Amino acid sequence: MTAIPQPLFPGPVDTRIGRLEFSQGYPTPETTARLFDELDFQRAVQGYLWAIPLVGFAHWQREHETVFGAGDCDIVQYSSFADKLGLLTANGTTPYIVGFPNLARTGPLSLEVPAGPTAGAVLDFWQRPITDTGLTGPDGGAGGRYLLVGPGQEVPDVPGAIVVQTPTLSVMHGTRMLTTDQDEAARTLAGYRVYPVSTMAAPTPTRVVRPDGREWSGTQPRGIAYWEAVDRFIDAEPVHERDRITIASLEYLGIVKGAPFAPDERQRRILEDATVVGEAMARVIGYEPRFAGATVYPGRDWKLALFLDADQEVEDHTQLDERTAWFYEAVTASKGMTTHTPGEGQVYLHVGRDSSGTWLSGDNRYELVVPANVPVKQFWSLTAYDNDTRCFIDNPMGRADRSSRHPLDINPDGSVTLHIGPTPPPAGDANWIPTVPGRGWFAYFRFYAPTEAYFDRSWQLPDLVRID
């Protein structure tokens, strides 16, 4: 005889979301409303985490268009501290060239990358690299023509070109200029060109836009603006197989492909609450990573900031938390940024605590002794960031980093003592990075073209030490 299961909900039941009322297994109207609110809130929080990479790019693209007036075939050059102040975890040492074309508007594009020491990439709007360019790309630093071809677009016949078929219609292309020679930098900028293939016979010169002191922000927007960016993306782009369930889960929050985004009062409240909880979760995922292997040196705080495969995929799953951690506090990922080949690419290490395990504060002074013979073929740098904006610390000196390209004071043993705090050390400010009292901060140590001693850990960074 088959046993009859006992009712799961014979009456009221207490849960983590409060008391749920049932009558003969049927929910009361109040319980129905509570459960739908909770269901939609949970979906919104997970949708927030899912969307972090695309919102980062969608918002940055809009800043290019509305703040800088940059069009599809324009590039923005970020060189100074002020230029980069709005950019998530920017490198303070090398200039950037960045463009955000929409291939639905332009058709296939020709991107000309000049010969020389550049490190760049073309990425889709999930911030997945489609190809590197420059030293770690197929041109190998010799320069080349890349054809950017969007979904459903016919591949143009351009002999000798490197064809890049993009999964999204909006893309990002950009590069870092690694040279220290100003003439070479000027040639690189002049040789970096982008224009529609349809105009290849007589292309319009590429316009270079500079921020010129205009205030802008690359930080993901908060509140309903976050979801407006999500809705624009879903409307404009093809839906990929891996995203179909998440897109379906947003339907009852007013985000429906092809339909206007007009959330009612209930939906708006849930969406706004979800951006608060979602960002809090993203911050915990990034600042307290629980990925096995993220800690670089046992017993020290240094962690791999970019703990992610470039395409965001491993054998059995998409790296959801890993991409959340990186793209909450940074933008772009490329093969060069994730390579494990000595002498190529870059490595980024994150530190958020001092040697006592205490979070870094702008009220305190710290020292970092960088041992001699840093294992790099190009250069190294330490850059400090505000932990709320994830951008440069906005300080009156306009200084965010110290690097081997700066005229540093060097210790007799070849090491370098860096000072980070609200006031310069008595010895002077050559090795000083200013902080702002009352603001938490974290730092990245960057290795450009790291060599074997980084990978085998025969060279190691110590923790930051608080100086009382």
Tab-separated table of C-alpha atoms in Angstrom:
chain	number	residue	atom	x	y	z
A	1	MET	CA	0.000	0.000	0.000
A	2	THR	CA	1.421	3.416	-1.008
A	3	ALA	CA	1.942	5.847	1.856
A	4	ILE	CA	0.042	9.097	1.528
A	5	PRO	CA	2.427	12.056	1.887
A	6	GLN	CA	1.646	14.551	4.595
A	7	PRO	CA	0.668	18.029	3.426
A	8	LEU	CA	3.651	20.338	3.117
A	9	PHE	CA	1.546	23.399	3.921
A	10	PRO	CA	-1.251	22.321	6.263
A	11	GLY	CA	-1.385	25.856	7.652
A	12	PRO	CA	0.946	28.764	8.412
A	13	VAL	CA	4.677	28.176	7.974
A	14	ASP	CA	7.495	30.427	9.179
A	15	THR	CA	10.322	31.070	6.689
A	16	ARG	CA	13.243	33.431	6.255
A	17	ILE	CA	10.937	35.801	4.329
A	18	GLY	CA	8.279	35.784	7.045
A	19	ARG	CA	5.095	33.802	7.767
A	20	LEU	CA	3.373	32.209	4.810
A	21	GLU	CA	-0.350	31.450	5.230
A	22	PHE	CA	-2.101	28.529	3.502
A	23	SER	CA	-5.617	27.082	3.685
A	24	GLN	CA	-5.850	23.439	2.615
A	25	GLY	CA	-2.620	23.980	0.698
A	26	TYR	CA	-3.798	27.110	-1.121
A	27	PRO	CA	-1.940	30.391	-0.487
A	28	THR	CA	-3.831	33.360	0.855
A	29	PRO	CA	-3.833	36.548	-1.265
A	30	GLU	CA	-1.280	38.103	1.091
A	31	THR	CA	1.030	35.086	0.802
A	32	THR	CA	0.661	35.058	-2.976
A	33	ALA	CA	1.709	38.716	-3.155
A	34	ARG	CA	4.629	38.152	-0.786
A	35	LEU	CA	5.928	35.143	-2.744
A	36	PHE	CA	5.697	36.889	-6.102
A	37	ASP	CA	7.500	39.911	-4.668
A	38	GLU	CA	10.218	37.655	-3.293
A	39	LEU	CA	10.454	35.663	-6.535
A	40	ASP	CA	10.831	38.817	-8.602
A	41	PHE	CA	13.305	40.331	-6.134
A	42	GLN	CA	15.506	37.226	-6.199
A	43	ARG	CA	15.388	37.217	-9.984
A	44	ALA	CA	16.259	40.902	-10.097
A	45	VAL	CA	19.279	40.432	-7.813
A	46	GLN	CA	20.564	37.570	-9.931
A	47	GLY	CA	19.805	39.589	-13.060
A	48	TYR	CA	21.887	42.424	-11.631
A	49	LEU	CA	24.903	40.138	-11.152
A	50	TRP	CA	24.411	38.572	-14.595
A	51	ALA	CA	24.308	41.987	-16.276
A	52	ILE	CA	27.382	43.609	-14.677
A	53	PRO	CA	29.719	43.173	-17.703
A	54	LEU	CA	27.216	44.403	-20.277
A	55	VAL	CA	26.033	47.369	-18.182
A	56	GLY	CA	29.665	48.413	-17.697
A	57	PHE	CA	30.145	48.668	-21.457
A	58	ALA	CA	26.656	49.975	-22.290
A	59	HIS	CA	27.076	52.815	-19.804
A	60	TRP	CA	30.605	53.629	-20.984
A	61	GLN	CA	29.385	53.677	-24.601
A	62	ARG	CA	26.638	56.131	-23.616
A	63	GLU	CA	29.166	58.367	-21.821
A	64	HIS	CA	31.250	58.410	-25.021
A	65	GLU	CA	28.229	59.482	-27.019
A	66	THR	CA	26.530	61.939	-24.632
A	67	VAL	CA	29.420	63.437	-22.648
A	68	PHE	CA	32.251	63.380	-25.195
A	69	GLY	CA	30.174	63.535	-28.380
A	70	ALA	CA	32.089	60.568	-29.800
A	71	GLY	CA	30.520	58.735	-32.733
A	72	ASP	CA	30.868	55.189	-33.998
A	73	CYS	CA	34.106	55.838	-35.871
A	74	ASP	CA	35.653	58.226	-33.357
A	75	ILE	CA	38.175	57.223	-30.716
A	76	VAL	CA	38.626	58.708	-27.269
A	77	GLN	CA	42.170	59.160	-25.973
A	78	TYR	CA	42.606	58.903	-22.204
A	79	SER	CA	46.003	60.183	-21.132
A	80	SER	CA	45.928	62.257	-17.952
A	81	PHE	CA	44.776	61.622	-14.401
A	82	ALA	CA	41.721	63.812	-15.061
A	83	ASP	CA	40.902	61.922	-18.301
A	84	LYS	CA	40.912	58.595	-16.479
A	85	LEU	CA	39.270	59.700	-13.241
A	86	GLY	CA	35.942	58.133	-14.270
A	87	LEU	CA	37.422	54.855	-15.531
A	88	LEU	CA	37.176	51.693	-13.436
A	89	THR	CA	40.627	50.652	-12.120
A	90	ALA	CA	42.492	52.461	-14.883
A	91	ASN	CA	46.211	52.091	-15.383
A	92	GLY	CA	47.721	55.408	-14.368
A	93	THR	CA	50.877	54.975	-16.468
A	94	THR	CA	49.989	54.387	-20.120
A	95	PRO	CA	47.544	56.200	-22.439
A	96	TYR	CA	44.415	54.438	-23.693
A	97	ILE	CA	42.660	54.668	-27.070
A	98	VAL	CA	39.034	53.459	-26.957
A	99	GLY	CA	36.068	53.255	-29.351
A	100	PHE	CA	32.515	51.932	-29.008
A	101	PRO	CA	30.998	51.456	-32.483
A	102	ASN	CA	27.565	50.023	-33.154
A	103	LEU	CA	27.887	47.812	-36.230
A	104	ALA	CA	24.127	47.944	-36.842
A	105	ARG	CA	24.625	51.621	-37.683
A	106	THR	CA	27.958	51.404	-39.511
A	107	GLY	CA	27.999	48.031	-41.199
A	108	PRO	CA	31.318	46.140	-41.141
A	109	LEU	CA	34.233	48.276	-39.981
A	110	SER	CA	37.896	48.404	-40.916
A	111	LEU	CA	40.128	48.803	-37.867
A	112	GLU	CA	43.742	49.639	-38.704
A	113	VAL	CA	46.176	48.914	-35.885
A	114	PRO	CA	49.613	50.472	-36.403
A	115	ALA	CA	52.913	48.687	-35.907
A	116	GLY	CA	54.575	49.272	-32.572
A	117	PRO	CA	54.368	48.414	-28.887
A	118	THR	CA	50.606	48.381	-28.246
A	119	ALA	CA	48.437	45.975	-26.242
A	120	GLY	CA	44.792	46.000	-27.253
A	121	ALA	CA	41.710	43.986	-28.061
A	122	VAL	CA	38.278	43.908	-29.643
A	123	LEU	CA	35.564	42.810	-27.201
A	124	ASP	CA	31.858	42.079	-27.401
A	125	PHE	CA	29.438	43.710	-24.960
A	126	TRP	CA	29.787	40.871	-22.475
A	127	GLN	CA	33.412	42.048	-22.309
A	128	ARG	CA	34.627	38.817	-23.898
A	129	PRO	CA	37.673	39.263	-26.132
A	130	ILE	CA	37.050	38.379	-29.754
A	131	THR	CA	40.651	39.073	-30.668
A	132	ASP	CA	43.681	40.729	-29.152
A	133	THR	CA	45.492	43.339	-31.221
A	134	GLY	CA	49.090	44.532	-31.127
A	135	LEU	CA	51.777	42.579	-29.311
A	136	THR	CA	49.469	39.762	-28.112
A	137	GLY	CA	47.248	39.764	-31.216
A	138	PRO	CA	47.586	38.024	-34.575
A	139	ASP	CA	49.525	41.007	-35.963
A	140	GLY	CA	52.174	40.448	-33.253
A	141	GLY	CA	52.938	44.159	-33.005
A	142	ALA	CA	53.600	44.473	-36.738
A	143	GLY	CA	50.272	46.199	-37.343
A	144	GLY	CA	47.366	45.003	-39.420
A	145	ARG	CA	43.833	45.553	-40.682
A	146	TYR	CA	41.005	43.964	-38.699
A	147	LEU	CA	37.503	43.665	-40.180
A	148	LEU	CA	34.778	43.910	-37.534
A	149	VAL	CA	31.709	42.095	-38.828
A	150	GLY	CA	28.507	41.991	-36.786
A	151	PRO	CA	25.917	39.204	-36.403
A	152	GLY	CA	24.138	38.542	-39.696
A	153	GLN	CA	26.444	40.805	-41.706
A	154	GLU	CA	28.197	39.606	-44.846
A	155	VAL	CA	31.978	39.326	-44.570
A	156	PRO	CA	33.593	41.818	-46.976
A	157	ASP	CA	36.270	40.585	-49.356
A	158	VAL	CA	39.355	42.512	-48.241
A	159	PRO	CA	42.594	40.668	-49.052
A	160	GLY	CA	45.029	40.378	-46.165
A	161	ALA	CA	42.558	41.531	-43.535
A	162	ILE	CA	42.008	39.718	-40.228
A	163	VAL	CA	38.278	38.956	-40.013
A	164	VAL	CA	36.676	39.431	-36.594
A	165	GLN	CA	33.068	38.216	-36.443
A	166	THR	CA	31.426	39.702	-33.377
A	167	PRO	CA	28.651	38.082	-31.277
A	168	THR	CA	27.133	41.504	-30.473
A	169	LEU	CA	26.383	44.486	-32.687
A	170	SER	CA	27.938	46.965	-30.275
A	171	VAL	CA	31.619	46.293	-29.629
A	172	MET	CA	34.548	47.894	-27.878
A	173	HIS	CA	37.986	48.249	-29.429
A	174	GLY	CA	40.939	49.807	-27.705
A	175	THR	CA	44.609	49.662	-26.956
A	176	ARG	CA	47.262	50.813	-24.529
A	177	MET	CA	50.232	52.669	-25.980
A	178	LEU	CA	53.221	51.120	-24.206
A	179	THR	CA	55.914	53.305	-25.715
A	180	THR	CA	57.595	56.057	-23.705
A	181	ASP	CA	58.742	57.866	-26.854
A	182	GLN	CA	56.430	60.799	-27.579
A	183	ASP	CA	57.083	60.759	-31.326
A	184	GLU	CA	56.289	57.057	-31.500
A	185	ALA	CA	53.135	57.622	-29.432
A	186	ALA	CA	52.022	60.329	-31.884
A	187	ARG	CA	52.627	57.979	-34.836
A	188	THR	CA	50.682	55.238	-33.084
A	189	LEU	CA	47.717	57.523	-32.497
A	190	ALA	CA	47.766	58.748	-36.092
A	191	GLY	CA	47.982	55.184	-37.407
A	192	TYR	CA	45.043	53.859	-35.364
A	193	ARG	CA	42.108	54.253	-37.753
A	194	VAL	CA	38.531	53.018	-37.902
A	195	TYR	CA	35.971	53.528	-40.677
A	196	PRO	CA	33.191	51.623	-42.501
A	197	VAL	CA	34.411	49.126	-45.075
A	198	SER	CA	31.927	50.729	-47.459
A	199	THR	CA	34.071	53.900	-47.418
A	200	MET	CA	37.433	52.148	-47.729
A	201	ALA	CA	38.176	53.741	-51.097
A	202	ALA	CA	38.073	57.223	-49.506
A	203	PRO	CA	37.714	56.905	-45.734
A	204	THR	CA	37.045	59.877	-43.491
A	205	PRO	CA	39.985	60.525	-41.131
A	206	THR	CA	39.437	59.061	-37.697
A	207	ARG	CA	38.534	61.780	-35.206
A	208	VAL	CA	40.367	61.726	-31.869
A	209	VAL	CA	38.265	62.990	-28.960
A	210	ARG	CA	39.802	63.970	-25.625
A	211	PRO	CA	37.871	64.281	-22.349
A	212	ASP	CA	39.291	67.811	-21.814
A	213	GLY	CA	38.189	68.068	-18.222
A	214	ARG	CA	34.586	66.990	-18.768
A	215	GLU	CA	33.171	65.080	-15.814
A	216	TRP	CA	32.165	61.545	-16.654
A	217	SER	CA	31.754	58.200	-14.911
A	218	GLY	CA	32.360	54.652	-16.023
A	219	THR	CA	30.954	53.252	-12.777
A	220	GLN	CA	27.854	51.144	-13.361
A	221	PRO	CA	24.773	53.344	-12.789
A	222	ARG	CA	22.632	52.750	-9.721
A	223	GLY	CA	18.880	52.522	-9.367
A	224	ILE	CA	16.530	52.309	-12.328
A	225	ALA	CA	19.234	53.592	-14.728
A	226	TYR	CA	20.948	50.214	-14.362
A	227	TRP	CA	17.882	48.431	-15.695
A	228	GLU	CA	17.380	50.947	-18.471
A	229	ALA	CA	20.823	49.939	-19.740
A	230	VAL	CA	19.877	46.247	-19.487
A	231	ASP	CA	16.652	46.869	-21.398
A	232	ARG	CA	18.448	48.791	-24.173
A	233	PHE	CA	20.900	45.940	-24.600
A	234	ILE	CA	18.238	43.224	-24.707
A	235	ASP	CA	16.235	45.204	-27.256
A	236	ALA	CA	19.194	45.926	-29.536
A	237	GLU	CA	21.174	42.688	-29.511
A	238	PRO	CA	20.695	39.033	-30.434
A	239	VAL	CA	19.844	36.736	-27.526
A	240	HIS	CA	22.504	34.096	-26.885
A	241	GLU	CA	21.581	30.594	-25.791
A	242	ARG	CA	23.262	30.860	-22.387
A	243	ASP	CA	21.178	33.971	-21.501
A	244	ARG	CA	17.675	32.832	-22.439
A	245	ILE	CA	16.598	31.739	-18.934
A	246	THR	CA	17.876	34.928	-17.301
A	247	ILE	CA	16.110	37.099	-19.870
A	248	ALA	CA	12.908	35.137	-19.256
A	249	SER	CA	13.226	35.750	-15.516
A	250	LEU	CA	13.163	39.532	-16.068
A	251	GLU	CA	9.856	39.525	-17.949
A	252	TYR	CA	7.659	40.168	-14.902
A	253	LEU	CA	9.912	43.081	-13.976
A	254	GLY	CA	9.017	44.911	-17.180
A	255	ILE	CA	12.109	44.005	-19.215
A	256	VAL	CA	10.780	42.342	-22.380
A	257	LYS	CA	12.598	42.259	-25.694
A	258	GLY	CA	10.811	44.474	-28.206
A	259	ALA	CA	8.536	46.127	-25.644
A	260	PRO	CA	8.901	49.550	-23.977
A	261	PHE	CA	10.439	49.534	-20.514
A	262	ALA	CA	7.800	51.135	-18.289
A	263	PRO	CA	7.939	49.481	-14.850
A	264	ASP	CA	4.979	50.067	-12.559
A	265	GLU	CA	5.438	51.223	-8.970
A	266	ARG	CA	5.838	47.676	-7.624
A	267	GLN	CA	8.364	46.667	-10.287
A	268	ARG	CA	10.340	49.880	-9.853
A	269	ARG	CA	10.593	49.366	-6.096
A	270	ILE	CA	11.838	45.797	-6.544
A	271	LEU	CA	14.340	46.775	-9.233
A	272	GLU	CA	15.750	49.643	-7.183
A	273	ASP	CA	16.073	47.462	-4.071
A	274	ALA	CA	17.768	44.760	-6.155
A	275	THR	CA	20.482	47.145	-7.352
A	276	VAL	CA	21.389	47.874	-3.729
A	277	VAL	CA	21.524	44.208	-2.676
A	278	GLY	CA	23.074	43.174	-5.998
A	279	GLU	CA	25.874	45.707	-5.715
A	280	ALA	CA	26.490	44.713	-2.091
A	281	MET	CA	26.802	41.087	-3.213
A	282	ALA	CA	29.102	42.051	-6.088
A	283	ARG	CA	31.310	43.938	-3.664
A	284	VAL	CA	31.547	40.931	-1.326
A	285	ILE	CA	32.271	38.587	-4.245
A	286	GLY	CA	35.060	40.894	-5.423
A	287	TYR	CA	36.572	42.095	-2.148
A	288	GLU	CA	36.251	38.770	-0.296
A	289	PRO	CA	36.858	36.250	-3.114
A	290	ARG	CA	36.217	32.641	-2.170
A	291	PHE	CA	37.662	31.154	-5.366
A	292	ALA	CA	40.109	28.341	-4.698
A	293	GLY	CA	43.547	29.495	-5.821
A	294	ALA	CA	42.826	33.234	-5.824
A	295	THR	CA	45.436	33.964	-3.121
A	296	VAL	CA	48.828	34.444	-4.772
A	297	TYR	CA	51.206	34.196	-1.810
A	298	PRO	CA	50.137	31.983	1.144
A	299	GLY	CA	49.572	33.990	4.301
A	300	ARG	CA	49.464	37.336	2.465
A	301	ASP	CA	46.578	39.409	1.155
A	302	TRP	CA	47.605	39.655	-2.504
A	303	LYS	CA	44.978	38.021	-4.734
A	304	LEU	CA	44.559	37.607	-8.454
A	305	ALA	CA	42.258	40.463	-9.463
A	306	LEU	CA	41.504	38.872	-12.834
A	307	PHE	CA	40.623	35.333	-11.748
A	308	LEU	CA	38.841	34.555	-14.983
A	309	ASP	CA	39.328	32.827	-18.304
A	310	ALA	CA	39.189	35.449	-21.044
A	311	ASP	CA	36.084	33.910	-22.657
A	312	GLN	CA	34.432	33.475	-19.218
A	313	GLU	CA	33.889	29.750	-19.807
A	314	VAL	CA	35.297	26.606	-18.202
A	315	GLU	CA	34.439	23.015	-19.005
A	316	ASP	CA	31.170	22.742	-17.101
A	317	HIS	CA	29.921	26.287	-16.573
A	318	THR	CA	30.148	30.005	-17.216
A	319	GLN	CA	32.318	31.790	-14.635
A	320	LEU	CA	29.515	33.873	-13.147
A	321	ASP	CA	31.061	34.882	-9.823
A	322	GLU	CA	34.532	35.258	-11.330
A	323	ARG	CA	33.278	37.672	-13.972
A	324	THR	CA	31.165	39.494	-11.364
A	325	ALA	CA	34.262	40.058	-9.211
A	326	TRP	CA	36.346	41.420	-12.090
A	327	PHE	CA	33.776	43.477	-13.978
A	328	TYR	CA	32.345	45.069	-10.851
A	329	GLU	CA	35.701	46.731	-10.251
A	330	ALA	CA	37.254	46.782	-13.720
A	331	VAL	CA	36.577	46.844	-17.448
A	332	THR	CA	37.875	44.694	-20.313
A	333	ALA	CA	39.611	41.339	-20.380
A	334	SER	CA	41.806	39.986	-23.129
A	335	LYS	CA	43.982	36.991	-23.870
A	336	GLY	CA	47.011	39.135	-23.056
A	337	MET	CA	45.560	39.967	-19.645
A	338	THR	CA	45.033	36.295	-18.796
A	339	THR	CA	48.045	34.663	-20.430
A	340	HIS	CA	50.382	32.425	-18.431
A	341	THR	CA	53.228	32.732	-20.921
A	342	PRO	CA	56.325	34.362	-19.369
A	343	GLY	CA	57.328	37.602	-21.056
A	344	GLU	CA	53.886	38.322	-22.494
A	345	GLY	CA	50.743	40.153	-21.443
A	346	GLN	CA	49.948	41.499	-17.998
A	347	VAL	CA	49.155	40.329	-14.465
A	348	TYR	CA	47.008	42.220	-11.954
A	349	LEU	CA	47.216	41.588	-8.211
A	350	HIS	CA	44.642	43.047	-5.796
A	351	VAL	CA	45.299	44.029	-2.180
A	352	GLY	CA	42.673	45.350	0.238
A	353	ARG	CA	44.162	44.684	3.688
A	354	ASP	CA	47.371	45.455	5.511
A	355	SER	CA	49.705	42.934	7.160
A	356	SER	CA	47.449	42.760	10.243
A	357	GLY	CA	44.427	41.782	8.155
A	358	THR	CA	42.736	45.193	8.560
A	359	TRP	CA	40.988	46.870	5.620
A	360	LEU	CA	42.946	49.724	4.045
A	361	SER	CA	41.794	53.189	5.097
A	362	GLY	CA	42.545	56.637	3.721
A	363	ASP	CA	43.082	57.806	7.305
A	364	ASN	CA	46.253	55.753	7.743
A	365	ARG	CA	49.782	55.667	6.328
A	366	TYR	CA	51.195	52.473	4.787
A	367	GLU	CA	54.442	51.248	3.264
A	368	LEU	CA	54.998	48.641	0.599
A	369	VAL	CA	58.577	47.508	0.051
A	370	VAL	CA	58.828	46.308	-3.548
A	371	PRO	CA	61.788	43.896	-3.672
A	372	ALA	CA	64.567	44.445	-6.183
A	373	ASN	CA	64.491	42.867	-9.629
A	374	VAL	CA	60.739	42.946	-10.222
A	375	PRO	CA	60.110	40.146	-12.756
A	376	VAL	CA	58.928	42.186	-15.748
A	377	LYS	CA	60.219	42.782	-19.269
A	378	GLN	CA	58.365	46.109	-19.580
A	379	PHE	CA	57.433	47.832	-16.292
A	380	TRP	CA	55.540	47.510	-13.007
A	381	SER	CA	53.152	49.824	-11.172
A	382	LEU	CA	51.104	50.179	-7.998
A	383	THR	CA	47.805	52.046	-8.375
A	384	ALA	CA	45.369	52.972	-5.586
A	385	TYR	CA	41.580	53.116	-6.054
A	386	ASP	CA	38.611	54.369	-4.062
A	387	ASN	CA	36.691	51.251	-3.029
A	388	ASP	CA	33.281	52.828	-3.633
A	389	THR	CA	33.830	54.235	-7.123
A	390	ARG	CA	36.572	51.701	-8.051
A	391	CYS	CA	38.254	54.623	-9.828
A	392	PHE	CA	41.316	56.681	-8.980
A	393	ILE	CA	41.264	58.294	-5.555
A	394	ASP	CA	40.187	61.848	-6.331
A	395	ASN	CA	42.947	63.792	-4.615
A	396	PRO	CA	44.211	67.365	-5.122
A	397	MET	CA	47.631	66.159	-6.274
A	398	GLY	CA	46.109	64.270	-9.206
A	399	ARG	CA	48.302	61.247	-8.542
A	400	ALA	CA	47.075	57.646	-8.479
A	401	ASP	CA	50.134	55.476	-8.953
A	402	ARG	CA	53.875	54.992	-8.730
A	403	SER	CA	55.684	52.825	-11.234
A	404	SER	CA	59.107	51.836	-12.490
A	405	ARG	CA	58.619	54.482	-15.178
A	406	HIS	CA	58.636	57.228	-12.541
A	407	PRO	CA	61.823	58.753	-11.036
A	408	LEU	CA	61.608	56.853	-7.739
A	409	ASP	CA	63.877	56.873	-4.724
A	410	ILE	CA	65.590	53.452	-4.689
A	411	ASN	CA	66.961	51.749	-1.577
A	412	PRO	CA	70.637	50.598	-1.448
A	413	ASP	CA	69.576	46.958	-1.959
A	414	GLY	CA	67.614	47.846	-5.098
A	415	SER	CA	64.196	47.645	-3.460
A	416	VAL	CA	61.693	50.505	-3.573
A	417	THR	CA	59.640	51.648	-0.582
A	418	LEU	CA	56.274	53.029	-1.672
A	419	HIS	CA	54.285	55.245	0.697
A	420	ILE	CA	50.474	55.374	0.573
A	421	GLY	CA	48.556	57.686	2.871
A	422	PRO	CA	46.989	61.130	3.399
A	423	THR	CA	50.317	62.915	3.911
A	424	PRO	CA	53.746	62.476	2.273
A	425	PRO	CA	56.562	60.818	4.202
A	426	PRO	CA	59.292	63.007	5.694
A	427	ALA	CA	61.733	61.971	2.967
A	428	GLY	CA	59.625	63.546	0.207
A	429	ASP	CA	56.849	62.639	-2.201
A	430	ALA	CA	58.713	60.846	-5.016
A	431	ASN	CA	57.395	57.441	-3.841
A	432	TRP	CA	54.076	58.671	-2.420
A	433	ILE	CA	50.485	57.883	-3.485
A	434	PRO	CA	47.957	60.187	-1.750
A	435	THR	CA	44.780	58.884	-0.101
A	436	VAL	CA	41.754	60.745	1.269
A	437	PRO	CA	40.766	60.469	4.948
A	438	GLY	CA	37.420	58.802	5.549
A	439	ARG	CA	37.574	56.750	2.343
A	440	GLY	CA	38.463	53.088	2.017
A	441	TRP	CA	40.748	52.043	-0.811
A	442	PHE	CA	42.392	49.066	-2.485
A	443	ALA	CA	45.316	48.748	-4.881
A	444	TYR	CA	46.449	46.827	-7.944
A	445	PHE	CA	50.058	45.826	-8.503
A	446	ARG	CA	50.573	45.377	-12.242
A	447	PHE	CA	53.286	43.322	-13.940
A	448	TYR	CA	53.727	44.196	-17.631
A	449	ALA	CA	55.216	41.235	-19.507
A	450	PRO	CA	55.828	39.221	-16.301
A	451	THR	CA	58.764	36.833	-16.405
A	452	GLU	CA	59.304	33.359	-14.959
A	453	ALA	CA	60.143	34.561	-11.434
A	454	TYR	CA	56.577	35.831	-11.081
A	455	PHE	CA	55.023	32.558	-12.201
A	456	ASP	CA	57.234	30.241	-10.114
A	457	ARG	CA	56.851	32.590	-7.099
A	458	SER	CA	60.594	32.878	-6.569
A	459	TRP	CA	59.916	36.637	-6.377
A	460	GLN	CA	57.113	37.703	-4.022
A	461	LEU	CA	55.457	40.882	-2.829
A	462	PRO	CA	55.169	41.469	0.914
A	463	ASP	CA	52.006	42.817	2.497
A	464	LEU	CA	51.405	46.518	3.050
A	465	VAL	CA	52.428	47.612	6.535
A	466	ARG	CA	50.618	50.302	8.474
A	467	ILE	CA	52.932	53.011	9.781
A	468	ASP	CA	51.673	54.495	13.070
